[in-house]
Amino acid sequence: MLSTRAPHRTATRRLQPAVRRGYDSRTEQRAVKAHMQTILILNGPNLNLLGRREPEIYGHETLADVEARCRAVCPAGVSIDLRQSNHEGVLIDWIHEARESATAIVINPGAFTHTSIAILDALNAFEGPVIEVHVSNVHRREAFRHHSYVSGRADGVIAGFGIEGYEAATRRICTLIGAGH
Ligand SMILES: O=C1C[C@@](O)(C(=O)O)C[C@@H](O)[C@@H]1O
């Protein structure tokens, strides 16, 4: 009798804190979500070199400058989560994650703009607003840059505004999600 009850009590004691922790964190996440809206700003390949790469096309400002400018135009209650990856799969994973963690997406897919049906599919699985940004005016450049897979999903497209395009996109998202200035 003792030998069957003891392990049961031990198992219950071990489980309880984990169950409680799970409940607390979900409750906390719901409370935070109710007050904060997150704009995910995604950047594709080579944009880690922004400011140093072909400055005659992309300018001298960096992704850190982009982040600071976007934060500056966000009203209270809206936060920015800026990320960059050179890997298509990583960008796709982040878009999937955004289904739970972000209200809206601003995306500069870099060269994946012109090639990636997979990024388009991931964005199609995201329900919030999406704005596509290009630092350069892709329509004045080589013909292969004129087609974007992402534009078919985007609620807006900004090209050729330099890094001010990210700021404009952030403002537009705030309007779309009803976060006033
Ligand atoms: O990497 C980039 C940057 C870009 O998306 C832009 O921001 O202008 C334009 C793309 O054609 C290019 O491949």
Short mmCIF file of C-alpha atoms and ligand atoms in Angstrom, two decimals:
data_model
loop_
_atom_site.label_atom_id
_atom_site.label_comp_id
_atom_site.label_asym_id
_atom_site.label_seq_id
_atom_site.Cartn_x
_atom_site.Cartn_y
_atom_site.Cartn_z
CA MET A 1 0.00 0.00 0.00
CA LEU A 2 2.68 2.48 1.03
CA SER A 3 4.80 1.58 -1.94
CA THR A 4 2.03 2.54 -4.40
CA ARG A 5 0.97 5.81 -2.69
CA ALA A 6 4.42 7.26 -2.16
CA PRO A 7 5.43 7.46 -5.84
CA HIS A 8 2.03 8.95 -6.68
CA ARG A 9 2.52 11.79 -4.14
CA THR A 10 6.03 12.40 -5.45
CA ALA A 11 4.81 12.62 -9.04
CA THR A 12 2.05 15.05 -8.04
CA ARG A 13 4.51 17.27 -6.17
CA ARG A 14 6.82 17.33 -9.19
CA LEU A 15 4.04 18.20 -11.61
CA GLN A 16 2.33 20.96 -9.66
CA PRO A 17 4.96 23.71 -9.94
CA ALA A 18 5.30 23.10 -13.70
CA VAL A 19 1.54 23.30 -14.17
CA ARG A 20 1.42 26.46 -12.06
CA ARG A 21 4.31 28.00 -14.00
CA GLY A 22 2.56 27.26 -17.31
CA TYR A 23 -0.67 28.84 -16.09
CA ASP A 24 1.12 31.94 -14.76
CA SER A 25 3.11 32.57 -17.94
CA ARG A 26 0.05 32.18 -20.19
CA THR A 27 -1.92 34.56 -18.00
CA GLU A 28 0.97 37.01 -18.02
CA GLN A 29 1.34 36.76 -21.82
CA ARG A 30 -2.38 37.48 -22.25
CA ALA A 31 -2.13 40.52 -19.98
CA VAL A 32 0.93 41.86 -21.83
CA LYS A 33 -0.72 41.20 -25.21
CA ALA A 34 -3.80 43.14 -24.14
CA HIS A 35 -1.69 46.25 -23.60
CA MET A 36 1.21 45.98 -26.08
CA GLN A 37 1.14 45.61 -29.85
CA THR A 38 4.33 44.47 -31.58
CA ILE A 39 5.44 45.38 -35.09
CA LEU A 40 7.92 42.83 -36.42
CA ILE A 41 10.37 44.49 -38.83
CA LEU A 42 12.03 41.77 -40.89
CA ASN A 43 15.08 42.21 -43.08
CA GLY A 44 16.40 39.68 -45.55
CA PRO A 45 19.82 38.85 -46.98
CA ASN A 46 22.66 41.37 -47.09
CA LEU A 47 20.71 43.99 -45.16
CA ASN A 48 23.04 43.40 -42.20
CA LEU A 49 25.48 45.37 -44.37
CA LEU A 50 23.13 48.36 -44.72
CA GLY A 51 25.21 51.54 -44.47
CA ARG A 52 28.36 49.82 -45.75
CA ARG A 53 27.07 47.96 -48.81
CA GLU A 54 26.77 49.95 -52.09
CA PRO A 55 26.09 53.23 -50.22
CA GLU A 56 25.42 55.02 -53.52
CA ILE A 57 22.28 52.82 -53.78
CA TYR A 58 21.36 52.10 -50.16
CA GLY A 59 22.78 55.12 -48.31
CA HIS A 60 25.01 55.35 -45.24
CA GLU A 61 22.52 54.60 -42.49
CA THR A 62 22.48 51.21 -40.77
CA LEU A 63 19.82 48.83 -39.46
CA ALA A 64 20.47 50.28 -35.99
CA ASP A 65 19.45 53.67 -37.43
CA VAL A 66 16.34 52.05 -38.94
CA GLU A 67 15.42 50.63 -35.53
CA ALA A 68 15.91 53.97 -33.75
CA ARG A 69 13.82 55.84 -36.34
CA CYS A 70 10.98 53.31 -36.15
CA ARG A 71 10.96 53.30 -32.35
CA ALA A 72 10.78 57.11 -32.41
CA VAL A 73 7.54 57.12 -34.43
CA CYS A 74 5.80 54.42 -32.34
CA PRO A 75 3.09 55.63 -29.99
CA ALA A 76 2.87 54.27 -26.44
CA GLY A 77 1.70 50.67 -26.38
CA VAL A 78 3.43 49.73 -29.64
CA SER A 79 6.81 48.03 -29.62
CA ILE A 80 9.29 47.26 -32.39
CA ASP A 81 11.01 43.91 -32.88
CA LEU A 82 13.61 44.36 -35.66
CA ARG A 83 15.39 41.28 -37.01
CA GLN A 84 17.66 40.40 -39.95
CA SER A 85 18.67 37.08 -41.45
CA ASN A 86 20.53 35.94 -44.54
CA HIS A 87 18.58 32.66 -44.47
CA GLU A 88 15.18 32.15 -46.08
CA GLY A 89 14.09 29.42 -43.62
CA VAL A 90 14.90 31.61 -40.61
CA LEU A 91 12.77 34.44 -42.03
CA ILE A 92 9.93 31.96 -42.61
CA ASP A 93 10.20 30.65 -39.02
CA TRP A 94 10.03 34.24 -37.72
CA ILE A 95 6.92 34.92 -39.83
CA HIS A 96 5.29 31.78 -38.38
CA GLU A 97 6.23 32.92 -34.86
CA ALA A 98 4.63 36.30 -35.61
CA ARG A 99 1.23 34.58 -35.92
CA GLU A 100 1.29 34.46 -32.11
CA SER A 101 3.61 37.29 -31.13
CA ALA A 102 3.15 40.23 -33.56
CA THR A 103 0.29 42.46 -34.62
CA ALA A 104 1.82 43.46 -37.95
CA ILE A 105 4.87 42.91 -40.15
CA VAL A 106 7.09 45.34 -42.03
CA ILE A 107 9.34 43.34 -44.36
CA ASN A 108 12.26 44.11 -46.63
CA PRO A 109 12.92 40.63 -48.03
CA GLY A 110 16.03 41.80 -49.94
CA ALA A 111 16.69 39.58 -52.96
CA PHE A 112 14.13 37.01 -51.68
CA THR A 113 11.53 39.57 -52.82
CA HIS A 114 12.14 38.45 -56.38
CA THR A 115 12.48 34.70 -55.80
CA SER A 116 10.63 33.43 -52.73
CA ILE A 117 7.21 31.83 -53.08
CA ALA A 118 7.92 30.30 -49.64
CA ILE A 119 8.08 33.73 -47.97
CA LEU A 120 4.85 34.71 -49.77
CA ASP A 121 3.17 31.53 -48.48
CA ALA A 122 4.36 32.25 -44.91
CA LEU A 123 3.01 35.83 -45.12
CA ASN A 124 -0.29 34.48 -46.44
CA ALA A 125 -0.53 32.45 -43.21
CA PHE A 126 -0.12 35.64 -41.14
CA GLU A 127 -3.37 37.47 -40.45
CA GLY A 128 -2.25 41.02 -39.60
CA PRO A 129 -1.22 43.87 -41.89
CA VAL A 130 2.00 43.57 -43.92
CA ILE A 131 3.96 46.42 -45.52
CA GLU A 132 6.80 45.71 -47.97
CA VAL A 133 9.75 48.11 -47.94
CA HIS A 134 12.68 48.57 -50.32
CA VAL A 135 15.37 51.11 -49.58
CA SER A 136 16.09 51.59 -53.30
CA ASN A 137 13.61 52.22 -56.10
CA VAL A 138 13.60 48.67 -57.45
CA HIS A 139 11.57 49.79 -60.51
CA ARG A 140 14.39 52.01 -61.75
CA ARG A 141 16.89 49.15 -61.48
CA GLU A 142 17.49 45.85 -63.33
CA ALA A 143 14.41 44.13 -64.80
CA PHE A 144 14.78 41.13 -62.43
CA ARG A 145 14.05 43.47 -59.50
CA HIS A 146 10.74 44.65 -60.97
CA HIS A 147 8.76 41.61 -59.89
CA SER A 148 7.97 40.97 -56.21
CA TYR A 149 6.25 37.82 -54.92
CA VAL A 150 5.58 39.63 -51.63
CA SER A 151 3.64 42.56 -53.19
CA GLY A 152 0.71 40.21 -53.91
CA ARG A 153 0.21 39.87 -50.13
CA ALA A 154 1.33 43.30 -48.91
CA ASP A 155 -1.19 45.94 -47.80
CA GLY A 156 1.29 48.57 -48.98
CA VAL A 157 4.61 48.80 -50.81
CA ILE A 158 7.25 51.50 -50.31
CA ALA A 159 10.31 51.71 -52.58
CA GLY A 160 12.99 54.33 -53.07
CA PHE A 161 12.45 56.34 -49.88
CA GLY A 162 15.79 55.24 -48.43
CA ILE A 163 15.49 54.13 -44.82
CA GLU A 164 12.69 56.68 -44.33
CA GLY A 165 10.56 53.99 -46.00
CA TYR A 166 10.68 51.92 -42.79
CA GLU A 167 9.47 54.91 -40.78
CA ALA A 168 6.61 55.54 -43.22
CA ALA A 169 5.70 51.84 -43.08
CA THR A 170 5.69 51.89 -39.26
CA ARG A 171 3.39 54.95 -39.24
CA ARG A 172 1.06 53.30 -41.75
CA ILE A 173 0.93 50.11 -39.67
CA CYS A 174 0.05 52.18 -36.58
CA THR A 175 -2.86 53.68 -38.52
CA LEU A 176 -3.99 50.25 -39.72
CA ILE A 177 -3.91 48.74 -36.21
CA GLY A 178 -5.62 51.77 -34.69
CA ALA A 179 -2.65 52.85 -32.55
CA GLY A 180 -2.99 56.65 -32.62
CA HIS A 181 -0.22 59.22 -32.88
O1 LIG B 1 18.85 43.37 -51.17
C1 LIG B 1 18.13 44.12 -51.82
C2 LIG B 1 17.61 45.33 -51.19
C3 LIG B 1 16.27 45.81 -51.70
O2 LIG B 1 15.25 45.04 -51.10
C4 LIG B 1 16.10 47.26 -51.24
O3 LIG B 1 15.92 47.48 -50.05
O4 LIG B 1 16.18 48.18 -52.06
C5 LIG B 1 16.15 45.66 -53.20
C6 LIG B 1 16.45 44.23 -53.64
O5 LIG B 1 16.33 44.11 -55.05
C7 LIG B 1 17.85 43.86 -53.24
O6 LIG B 1 18.12 42.51 -53.59
#
